mmCIF file of C-alpha atoms in Angstrom:
data_model
loop_
_atom_site.group_PDB
_atom_site.id
_atom_site.type_symbol
_atom_site.label_atom_id
_atom_site.label_comp_id
_atom_site.label_asym_id
_atom_site.label_seq_id
_atom_site.Cartn_x
_atom_site.Cartn_y
_atom_site.Cartn_z
ATOM 1 C CA MET A 13 -8.372 21.076 -20.899
ATOM 2 C CA TYR A 14 -9.112 19.973 -17.343
ATOM 3 C CA LYS A 15 -9.028 16.290 -18.273
ATOM 4 C CA HIS A 16 -5.867 16.858 -20.270
ATOM 5 C CA LEU A 17 -4.146 18.385 -17.224
ATOM 6 C CA LEU A 18 -5.269 15.475 -15.070
ATOM 7 C CA LYS A 19 -3.842 13.031 -17.571
ATOM 8 C CA LEU A 20 -0.497 14.799 -17.483
ATOM 9 C CA ARG A 21 -0.417 15.194 -13.740
ATOM 10 C CA TYR A 22 -2.296 12.255 -12.300
ATOM 11 C CA GLY A 23 -2.446 9.620 -15.011
ATOM 12 C CA TYR A 24 -6.140 10.087 -15.726
ATOM 13 C CA GLN A 25 -7.326 7.360 -18.098
ATOM 14 C CA PRO A 26 -10.871 7.944 -19.360
ATOM 15 C CA SER A 27 -10.923 4.744 -21.423
ATOM 16 C CA ILE A 28 -10.534 2.325 -18.496
ATOM 17 C CA LYS A 29 -13.138 -0.428 -18.620
ATOM 18 C CA PHE A 30 -13.749 -2.611 -15.580
ATOM 19 C CA THR A 31 -14.213 -6.321 -16.115
ATOM 20 C CA HIS A 32 -15.758 -7.231 -12.795
ATOM 21 C CA VAL A 33 -19.418 -7.174 -11.833
ATOM 22 C CA HIS A 34 -20.090 -5.390 -8.544
ATOM 23 C CA ASP A 35 -22.435 -8.121 -7.294
ATOM 24 C CA SER A 36 -19.767 -10.617 -6.273
ATOM 25 C CA THR A 37 -22.376 -13.202 -5.266
ATOM 26 C CA GLN A 38 -23.192 -13.670 -8.964
ATOM 27 C CA TYR A 39 -19.773 -13.583 -10.561
ATOM 28 C CA THR A 40 -16.222 -12.570 -9.755
ATOM 29 C CA PRO A 41 -13.496 -13.085 -12.346
ATOM 30 C CA VAL A 42 -10.360 -15.025 -11.542
ATOM 31 C CA LYS A 43 -8.168 -12.141 -12.712
ATOM 32 C CA MET A 44 -8.501 -8.395 -12.245
ATOM 33 C CA THR A 45 -6.392 -5.285 -11.849
ATOM 34 C CA VAL A 46 -5.427 -3.875 -8.475
ATOM 35 C CA ARG A 47 -7.612 -0.864 -9.312
ATOM 36 C CA GLU A 48 -10.599 -3.170 -9.707
ATOM 37 C CA ALA A 49 -9.811 -5.063 -6.503
ATOM 38 C CA ILE A 50 -9.833 -1.853 -4.470
ATOM 39 C CA ASN A 51 -13.056 -0.784 -6.163
ATOM 40 C CA LEU A 52 -14.665 -4.139 -5.393
ATOM 41 C CA ALA A 53 -13.605 -3.951 -1.744
ATOM 42 C CA MET A 54 -15.193 -0.517 -1.333
ATOM 43 C CA ASP A 55 -18.320 -1.674 -3.163
ATOM 44 C CA GLU A 56 -18.732 -4.661 -0.844
ATOM 45 C CA GLU A 57 -18.161 -2.596 2.290
ATOM 46 C CA LEU A 58 -20.554 0.150 1.219
ATOM 47 C CA ALA A 59 -23.159 -2.571 0.685
ATOM 48 C CA HIS A 60 -22.297 -4.318 3.944
ATOM 49 C CA ASP A 61 -22.582 -1.353 6.308
ATOM 50 C CA SER A 62 -24.685 1.787 5.819
ATOM 51 C CA ASN A 63 -22.280 3.713 8.088
ATOM 52 C CA VAL A 64 -19.506 3.393 5.505
ATOM 53 C CA PHE A 65 -19.077 6.283 3.084
ATOM 54 C CA LEU A 66 -16.394 7.493 0.679
ATOM 55 C CA LEU A 67 -15.256 11.085 0.338
ATOM 56 C CA GLY A 68 -12.511 12.925 -1.457
ATOM 57 C CA GLU A 69 -11.726 15.037 -4.482
ATOM 58 C CA GLU A 70 -13.504 13.798 -7.626
ATOM 59 C CA VAL A 71 -14.417 10.391 -6.155
ATOM 60 C CA GLY A 72 -18.049 10.721 -7.227
ATOM 61 C CA GLN A 73 -19.259 12.106 -10.530
ATOM 62 C CA PHE A 74 -15.759 12.065 -12.032
ATOM 63 C CA GLN A 75 -15.351 8.404 -10.937
ATOM 64 C CA GLY A 76 -12.061 9.155 -9.156
ATOM 65 C CA ALA A 77 -8.893 10.723 -10.529
ATOM 66 C CA TYR A 78 -7.565 7.186 -11.123
ATOM 67 C CA LYS A 79 -10.993 5.602 -11.699
ATOM 68 C CA VAL A 80 -10.703 3.593 -8.490
ATOM 69 C CA SER A 81 -14.215 4.624 -7.410
ATOM 70 C CA LYS A 82 -15.754 3.999 -10.838
ATOM 71 C CA GLY A 83 -19.473 3.232 -10.632
ATOM 72 C CA LEU A 84 -19.860 3.785 -6.886
ATOM 73 C CA PHE A 85 -21.491 7.215 -7.132
ATOM 74 C CA GLN A 86 -24.091 5.869 -9.530
ATOM 75 C CA LYS A 87 -24.799 2.915 -7.259
ATOM 76 C CA TYR A 88 -24.816 4.567 -3.818
ATOM 77 C CA GLY A 89 -25.543 8.217 -4.554
ATOM 78 C CA GLY A 90 -24.041 11.497 -3.475
ATOM 79 C CA ASP A 91 -24.788 11.028 0.226
ATOM 80 C CA ARG A 92 -22.358 8.114 0.494
ATOM 81 C CA VAL A 93 -19.884 8.890 -2.293
ATOM 82 C CA ILE A 94 -19.099 12.535 -1.642
ATOM 83 C CA ASP A 95 -17.180 14.905 -3.886
ATOM 84 C CA THR A 96 -15.273 17.448 -1.813
ATOM 85 C CA PRO A 97 -13.606 20.766 -2.545
ATOM 86 C CA ILE A 98 -9.831 20.799 -2.960
ATOM 87 C CA THR A 99 -9.165 21.119 0.760
ATOM 88 C CA GLU A 100 -7.496 18.092 2.341
ATOM 89 C CA ALA A 101 -7.485 19.675 5.784
ATOM 90 C CA GLY A 102 -11.205 20.398 5.496
ATOM 91 C CA PHE A 103 -12.579 17.064 4.347
ATOM 92 C CA THR A 104 -10.152 15.059 6.515
ATOM 93 C CA GLY A 105 -11.304 16.974 9.580
ATOM 94 C CA ILE A 106 -14.929 16.305 8.658
ATOM 95 C CA ALA A 107 -14.148 12.611 8.203
ATOM 96 C CA VAL A 108 -12.365 12.308 11.563
ATOM 97 C CA GLY A 109 -15.272 14.033 13.309
ATOM 98 C CA SER A 110 -17.764 11.686 11.674
ATOM 99 C CA ALA A 111 -15.658 8.665 12.697
ATOM 100 C CA LEU A 112 -15.639 9.826 16.322
ATOM 101 C CA TYR A 113 -19.425 10.108 16.009
ATOM 102 C CA GLY A 114 -19.644 6.455 14.893
ATOM 103 C CA LEU A 115 -19.593 6.560 11.098
ATOM 104 C CA LYS A 116 -16.947 4.777 9.004
ATOM 105 C CA PRO A 117 -15.451 7.109 6.425
ATOM 106 C CA ILE A 118 -13.038 6.102 3.676
ATOM 107 C CA VAL A 119 -10.960 9.170 2.853
ATOM 108 C CA GLU A 120 -9.319 9.205 -0.570
ATOM 109 C CA PHE A 121 -6.286 11.392 -1.119
ATOM 110 C CA MET A 122 -5.285 11.854 -4.763
ATOM 111 C CA THR A 123 -1.785 11.269 -3.445
ATOM 112 C CA TRP A 124 -0.360 10.950 0.035
ATOM 113 C CA ASN A 125 1.769 13.977 -0.744
ATOM 114 C CA PHE A 126 -1.411 16.069 -0.551
ATOM 115 C CA ALA A 127 -2.256 14.475 2.804
ATOM 116 C CA MET A 128 0.473 16.575 4.402
ATOM 117 C CA GLN A 129 -2.149 19.342 4.370
ATOM 118 C CA ALA A 130 -4.211 17.117 6.684
ATOM 119 C CA ILE A 131 -1.553 15.382 8.766
ATOM 120 C CA ASP A 132 -2.636 17.137 11.966
ATOM 121 C CA HIS A 133 -6.081 15.520 11.730
ATOM 122 C CA ILE A 134 -4.588 12.095 10.973
ATOM 123 C CA ILE A 135 -2.041 12.073 13.789
ATOM 124 C CA ASN A 136 -3.216 14.480 16.498
ATOM 125 C CA SER A 137 -6.923 13.711 16.180
ATOM 126 C CA ALA A 138 -7.550 10.252 14.692
ATOM 127 C CA ALA A 139 -4.483 8.382 15.968
ATOM 128 C CA LYS A 140 -4.574 9.764 19.519
ATOM 129 C CA ALA A 141 -8.290 9.977 20.247
ATOM 130 C CA ARG A 142 -8.655 6.463 21.667
ATOM 131 C CA TYR A 143 -5.688 6.821 24.032
ATOM 132 C CA MET A 144 -6.561 10.345 25.157
ATOM 133 C CA SER A 145 -10.162 9.310 25.922
ATOM 134 C CA ALA A 146 -9.132 6.182 27.852
ATOM 135 C CA GLY A 147 -10.719 4.066 25.134
ATOM 136 C CA ASP A 148 -14.076 5.857 25.081
ATOM 137 C CA GLN A 149 -13.642 7.406 21.638
ATOM 138 C CA LYS A 150 -12.858 5.192 18.654
ATOM 139 C CA ALA A 151 -12.103 6.423 15.162
ATOM 140 C CA SER A 152 -12.873 3.709 12.612
ATOM 141 C CA ILE A 153 -11.567 5.478 9.537
ATOM 142 C CA VAL A 154 -9.509 4.569 6.463
ATOM 143 C CA PHE A 155 -7.155 7.047 4.835
ATOM 144 C CA ARG A 156 -6.209 5.742 1.395
ATOM 145 C CA GLY A 157 -4.455 6.936 -1.763
ATOM 146 C CA ILE A 158 -1.346 6.509 -3.859
ATOM 147 C CA ASN A 159 2.030 6.405 -2.133
ATOM 148 C CA GLY A 160 5.599 6.287 -3.389
ATOM 149 C CA ALA A 161 7.079 6.923 -6.787
ATOM 150 C CA THR A 162 4.867 7.214 -9.850
ATOM 151 C CA ALA A 163 6.319 8.694 -13.051
ATOM 152 C CA TYR A 164 7.203 12.183 -14.280
ATOM 153 C CA VAL A 165 5.655 13.983 -11.300
ATOM 154 C CA ALA A 166 8.845 15.177 -9.566
ATOM 155 C CA ALA A 167 9.757 15.726 -5.949
ATOM 156 C CA GLN A 168 6.514 17.059 -4.488
ATOM 157 C CA HIS A 169 4.316 14.264 -5.828
ATOM 158 C CA SER A 170 6.555 11.213 -5.647
ATOM 159 C CA GLN A 171 7.788 9.968 -2.291
ATOM 160 C CA CYS A 172 7.093 7.160 0.166
ATOM 161 C CA PHE A 173 5.352 7.948 3.443
ATOM 162 C CA ALA A 174 5.482 4.436 4.886
ATOM 163 C CA SER A 175 8.014 5.218 7.606
ATOM 164 C CA TRP A 176 6.293 8.516 8.446
ATOM 165 C CA TYR A 177 3.005 6.939 9.452
ATOM 166 C CA SER A 178 4.313 3.618 10.758
ATOM 167 C CA ASN A 179 6.158 5.635 13.412
ATOM 168 C CA VAL A 180 2.878 6.752 15.013
ATOM 169 C CA PRO A 181 1.218 4.771 17.852
ATOM 170 C CA GLY A 182 -2.520 4.564 17.308
ATOM 171 C CA LEU A 183 -2.356 4.097 13.544
ATOM 172 C CA VAL A 184 -2.562 0.877 11.569
ATOM 173 C CA VAL A 185 -0.472 1.113 8.385
ATOM 174 C CA LEU A 186 -1.062 -1.249 5.451
ATOM 175 C CA ALA A 187 0.687 -1.468 2.073
ATOM 176 C CA PRO A 188 -0.930 -3.907 -0.396
ATOM 177 C CA PHE A 189 0.874 -5.507 -3.315
ATOM 178 C CA ASP A 190 -1.473 -7.672 -5.396
ATOM 179 C CA CYS A 191 -5.237 -8.041 -5.781
ATOM 180 C CA ASP A 192 -5.605 -10.379 -2.817
ATOM 181 C CA ASP A 193 -3.899 -7.797 -0.622
ATOM 182 C CA ALA A 194 -5.799 -4.847 -2.052
ATOM 183 C CA LYS A 195 -9.247 -6.350 -1.634
ATOM 184 C CA SER A 196 -8.969 -8.293 1.601
ATOM 185 C CA LEU A 197 -6.758 -5.802 3.442
ATOM 186 C CA LEU A 198 -8.968 -2.847 2.514
ATOM 187 C CA LYS A 199 -12.049 -4.687 3.736
ATOM 188 C CA ALA A 200 -10.234 -5.482 6.983
ATOM 189 C CA ALA A 201 -9.211 -1.837 7.268
ATOM 190 C CA VAL A 202 -12.794 -0.597 6.902
ATOM 191 C CA ARG A 203 -13.964 -2.931 9.676
ATOM 192 C CA ASN A 204 -11.052 -2.181 11.993
ATOM 193 C CA PRO A 205 -11.931 0.026 14.995
ATOM 194 C CA ASN A 206 -8.698 2.020 14.612
ATOM 195 C CA PRO A 207 -7.626 4.623 12.046
ATOM 196 C CA VAL A 208 -5.901 2.885 9.132
ATOM 197 C CA VAL A 209 -3.414 4.386 6.686
ATOM 198 C CA PHE A 210 -3.739 2.450 3.419
ATOM 199 C CA LEU A 211 -0.791 3.033 1.084
ATOM 200 C CA GLU A 212 -1.588 2.174 -2.533
ATOM 201 C CA ASN A 213 0.713 2.383 -5.550
ATOM 202 C CA GLU A 214 -0.340 4.059 -8.789
ATOM 203 C CA ILE A 215 1.899 1.934 -11.002
ATOM 204 C CA LEU A 216 0.348 -1.219 -9.514
ATOM 205 C CA TYR A 217 -3.206 -0.024 -10.248
ATOM 206 C CA SER A 218 -3.096 -1.392 -13.794
ATOM 207 C CA GLU A 219 -1.254 -4.607 -12.920
ATOM 208 C CA THR A 220 -3.341 -7.757 -13.298
ATOM 209 C CA PHE A 221 -3.228 -10.573 -10.751
ATOM 210 C CA GLU A 222 -5.248 -13.664 -10.031
ATOM 211 C CA LEU A 223 -7.749 -13.156 -7.241
ATOM 212 C CA SER A 224 -7.769 -16.245 -5.053
ATOM 213 C CA ALA A 225 -10.952 -18.073 -4.145
ATOM 214 C CA GLU A 226 -10.378 -17.039 -0.535
ATOM 215 C CA ALA A 227 -10.194 -13.339 -1.427
ATOM 216 C CA ARG A 228 -13.239 -13.614 -3.720
ATOM 217 C CA ASP A 229 -15.349 -14.453 -0.668
ATOM 218 C CA PRO A 230 -17.139 -11.212 0.353
ATOM 219 C CA ASN A 231 -16.769 -12.216 4.001
ATOM 220 C CA TYR A 232 -13.009 -12.778 3.908
ATOM 221 C CA LEU A 233 -10.805 -10.244 5.692
ATOM 222 C CA ALA A 234 -7.028 -10.503 5.563
ATOM 223 C CA PRO A 235 -5.454 -10.612 9.018
ATOM 224 C CA ILE A 236 -3.888 -7.271 9.895
ATOM 225 C CA GLY A 237 -0.365 -7.639 11.248
ATOM 226 C CA LYS A 238 0.362 -10.755 9.214
ATOM 227 C CA ALA A 239 2.956 -10.857 6.423
ATOM 228 C CA LYS A 240 2.691 -13.223 3.469
ATOM 229 C CA ILE A 241 5.448 -15.468 2.174
ATOM 230 C CA MET A 242 5.231 -15.081 -1.593
ATOM 231 C CA ARG A 243 8.007 -17.546 -2.355
ATOM 232 C CA GLN A 244 9.654 -20.179 -0.179
ATOM 233 C CA GLY A 245 13.433 -20.377 -0.064
ATOM 234 C CA ASP A 246 16.336 -21.306 2.169
ATOM 235 C CA HIS A 247 19.385 -19.389 0.909
ATOM 236 C CA LEU A 248 18.340 -15.805 1.696
ATOM 237 C CA THR A 249 15.308 -13.789 2.824
ATOM 238 C CA ILE A 250 14.084 -10.788 0.815
ATOM 239 C CA ILE A 251 11.739 -8.516 2.779
ATOM 240 C CA ALA A 252 9.704 -5.949 0.839
ATOM 241 C CA PHE A 253 6.318 -4.261 0.543
ATOM 242 C CA SER A 254 4.094 -2.728 -2.139
ATOM 243 C CA LYS A 255 5.709 -2.296 -5.578
ATOM 244 C CA MET A 256 9.062 -3.597 -4.329
ATOM 245 C CA VAL A 257 7.563 -7.066 -3.847
ATOM 246 C CA GLN A 258 7.240 -7.322 -7.611
ATOM 247 C CA TYR A 259 10.892 -6.434 -8.182
ATOM 248 C CA SER A 260 11.928 -8.799 -5.389
ATOM 249 C CA LEU A 261 10.023 -11.699 -6.943
ATOM 250 C CA ARG A 262 11.670 -11.010 -10.295
ATOM 251 C CA ALA A 263 15.092 -10.997 -8.643
ATOM 252 C CA ALA A 264 14.316 -14.266 -6.860
ATOM 253 C CA GLU A 265 13.184 -15.894 -10.104
ATOM 254 C CA GLN A 266 16.300 -14.737 -11.923
ATOM 255 C CA LEU A 267 18.612 -16.097 -9.229
ATOM 256 C CA PHE A 268 16.685 -19.354 -8.950
ATOM 257 C CA ARG A 269 17.847 -20.161 -12.452
ATOM 258 C CA GLU A 270 21.392 -19.858 -11.093
ATOM 259 C CA GLY A 271 20.722 -22.209 -8.188
ATOM 260 C CA ILE A 272 20.017 -19.542 -5.548
ATOM 261 C CA ASN A 273 16.731 -20.051 -3.727
ATOM 262 C CA CYS A 274 15.408 -16.873 -2.069
ATOM 263 C CA GLU A 275 12.448 -16.545 0.259
ATOM 264 C CA VAL A 276 10.335 -13.452 -0.448
ATOM 265 C CA ILE A 277 8.248 -11.870 2.309
ATOM 266 C CA ASN A 278 5.476 -9.415 1.442
ATOM 267 C CA LEU A 279 5.076 -7.374 4.637
ATOM 268 C CA ARG A 280 1.569 -6.092 3.801
ATOM 269 C CA SER A 281 1.211 -4.699 7.334
ATOM 270 C CA LEU A 282 3.809 -2.089 8.351
ATOM 271 C CA ARG A 283 2.237 -1.279 11.684
ATOM 272 C CA PRO A 284 1.912 -3.706 13.307
ATOM 273 C CA LEU A 285 4.834 -5.610 11.801
ATOM 274 C CA ASP A 286 4.711 -9.398 11.640
ATOM 275 C CA ARG A 287 7.733 -9.950 13.850
ATOM 276 C CA GLU A 288 7.184 -13.699 14.037
ATOM 277 C CA THR A 289 7.282 -14.339 10.276
ATOM 278 C CA ILE A 290 10.324 -12.084 9.790
ATOM 279 C CA LEU A 291 12.372 -13.631 12.571
ATOM 280 C CA LYS A 292 11.422 -17.189 11.659
ATOM 281 C CA SER A 293 12.555 -16.666 8.061
ATOM 282 C CA VAL A 294 15.796 -14.980 9.115
ATOM 283 C CA LYS A 295 16.639 -17.844 11.431
ATOM 284 C CA LYS A 296 16.007 -20.279 8.588
ATOM 285 C CA THR A 297 18.054 -18.570 5.856
ATOM 286 C CA GLY A 298 20.652 -16.645 7.843
ATOM 287 C CA ARG A 299 20.843 -13.891 5.224
ATOM 288 C CA VAL A 300 18.627 -10.866 4.640
ATOM 289 C CA VAL A 301 18.081 -8.177 2.001
ATOM 290 C CA CYS A 302 15.474 -5.511 2.814
ATOM 291 C CA VAL A 303 13.940 -3.583 -0.082
ATOM 292 C CA GLU A 304 11.944 -0.345 -0.051
ATOM 293 C CA GLU A 305 11.628 2.643 -2.354
ATOM 294 C CA GLY A 306 11.662 5.121 0.516
ATOM 295 C CA TRP A 307 14.742 6.877 1.832
ATOM 296 C CA PRO A 308 17.146 4.789 3.935
ATOM 297 C CA GLN A 309 17.373 6.910 7.092
ATOM 298 C CA SER A 310 14.727 5.882 9.645
ATOM 299 C CA GLY A 311 13.050 3.712 6.999
ATOM 300 C CA ILE A 312 11.100 0.452 7.211
ATOM 301 C CA SER A 313 14.264 -1.479 6.351
ATOM 302 C CA ALA A 314 16.078 0.204 9.233
ATOM 303 C CA GLU A 315 13.294 -0.877 11.585
ATOM 304 C CA ILE A 316 13.472 -4.461 10.331
ATOM 305 C CA THR A 317 17.231 -4.493 10.764
ATOM 306 C CA ALA A 318 16.812 -3.324 14.371
ATOM 307 C CA LEU A 319 14.145 -5.985 14.898
ATOM 308 C CA ILE A 320 16.572 -8.683 13.749
ATOM 309 C CA MET A 321 19.254 -7.345 16.100
ATOM 310 C CA GLU A 322 16.949 -7.030 19.097
ATOM 311 C CA GLY A 323 14.604 -9.949 18.410
ATOM 312 C CA GLY A 324 17.030 -12.797 18.933
ATOM 313 C CA ALA A 325 17.923 -13.476 15.300
ATOM 314 C CA PHE A 326 21.331 -11.776 15.208
ATOM 315 C CA LYS A 327 23.264 -14.924 16.100
ATOM 316 C CA TYR A 328 21.643 -16.738 13.175
ATOM 317 C CA LEU A 329 23.016 -14.314 10.581
ATOM 318 C CA ASP A 330 25.777 -15.534 8.286
ATOM 319 C CA ALA A 331 26.307 -12.055 6.830
ATOM 320 C CA PRO A 332 25.267 -8.468 7.603
ATOM 321 C CA VAL A 333 21.778 -7.347 6.602
ATOM 322 C CA GLN A 334 21.826 -5.305 3.392
ATOM 323 C CA ARG A 335 19.295 -2.639 2.430
ATOM 324 C CA VAL A 336 18.180 -1.650 -1.069
ATOM 325 C CA THR A 337 16.377 1.696 -0.881
ATOM 326 C CA GLY A 338 15.612 4.867 -2.757
ATOM 327 C CA VAL A 339 18.428 7.351 -3.210
ATOM 328 C CA GLU A 340 18.565 10.038 -0.538
ATOM 329 C CA ILE A 341 17.490 12.932 -2.751
ATOM 330 C CA PRO A 342 14.139 14.503 -3.675
ATOM 331 C CA THR A 343 12.678 12.656 -6.652
ATOM 332 C CA PRO A 344 14.066 14.099 -9.907
ATOM 333 C CA TYR A 345 11.730 15.155 -12.706
ATOM 334 C CA ALA A 346 14.046 14.084 -15.541
ATOM 335 C CA PHE A 347 13.136 10.530 -16.509
ATOM 336 C CA ASN A 348 16.698 9.232 -16.697
ATOM 337 C CA LEU A 349 17.478 10.567 -13.219
ATOM 338 C CA GLU A 350 14.152 9.385 -11.811
ATOM 339 C CA ALA A 351 14.921 5.846 -13.021
ATOM 340 C CA MET A 352 18.177 5.931 -11.068
ATOM 341 C CA ALA A 353 16.521 7.136 -7.854
ATOM 342 C CA PHE A 354 14.550 4.003 -6.977
ATOM 343 C CA PRO A 355 15.396 0.294 -6.594
ATOM 344 C CA LYS A 356 15.105 -2.015 -9.577
ATOM 345 C CA THR A 357 15.459 -5.764 -9.993
ATOM 346 C CA GLU A 358 19.129 -5.485 -10.972
ATOM 347 C CA GLN A 359 20.022 -3.699 -7.741
ATOM 348 C CA ILE A 360 18.257 -6.336 -5.678
ATOM 349 C CA VAL A 361 20.127 -9.099 -7.505
ATOM 350 C CA ASP A 362 23.447 -7.322 -6.857
ATOM 351 C CA ALA A 363 22.623 -6.920 -3.165
ATOM 352 C CA ILE A 364 21.757 -10.608 -2.834
ATOM 353 C CA LEU A 365 24.992 -11.670 -4.479
ATOM 354 C CA ASN A 366 26.951 -9.325 -2.196
ATOM 355 C CA VAL A 367 25.326 -10.836 0.889
ATOM 356 C CA LEU A 368 26.011 -14.383 -0.317
ATOM 357 C CA LYS A 369 29.648 -13.519 -1.003
ATOM 358 C CA GLY A 370 30.033 -12.075 2.479
ATOM 359 C CA ALA A 371 28.447 -15.053 4.257
ATOM 360 C CA ARG A 372 30.532 -17.056 6.673
#
């Protein structure tokens, strides 16, 4: 019954079989799922540094609610892969204290919605400790879990926290898209001396991508604060992160067949933002569509729009910036309404065409 409830609520999939071998020096496949890439990153970092440990609800013997930590408990034992009670405030406080002591915890939240029980520890303790101690206390800690819309889990389990945490000085906020992002950004997060909020996406967990030779290197760390241009173009810039990168790439491919060449930027790092890459692309194309599944007010797209206005790119615009965001309502439970609440490829295509029509 317990597993059945998890399947209904969290997407538990007991039949998942991983294709990668944990010892990446022997063999790493060219393709893997995002779930496997995150698992491999944690495996490599647990092996690299004995101060690294993973804790959270069901991360150990149950292999993780989403099977992201599959095999790690068996390999590293219960002292480094720690199952906790259902108390986000409790185990997050323990993790922050251990980070201030010099350890490097990876805290898994089943969903970032549950992390609201622990937000005081994340913001008032982890994010502010270095500043309030004049640099004496460092909290090298990763908070990770699923963020944004999933499916059939309604308002309290399905929202985007990207703008919440990217508003806080002292935090690093990362949002991976593909396997390269998931593996190399998570490894960089674990080795970063600051607290890192790592926003994963449940729907992307089962997506398969090619893992580049660069990312397969156990020593490679993606640069934090650096966006990635997924597709070159000169007619319009699409700026997105996480799941919305996939929809943006589909929109760009569809419009390319009609002679419209869009540049697609995968932000990857939300705090710090890659101001240079954004502004350079805007100055090149002169047109911008920002895409996020979060709510529009005070969102990431709003911040990017302000950056364009204040960063010297306004005079290069041939049309106003247009945002494609989630609808400003709590996420509906009904599937047909839920589908209407978040951006899809068709909406991005419509926004691009509107911007091109309004260009000078």
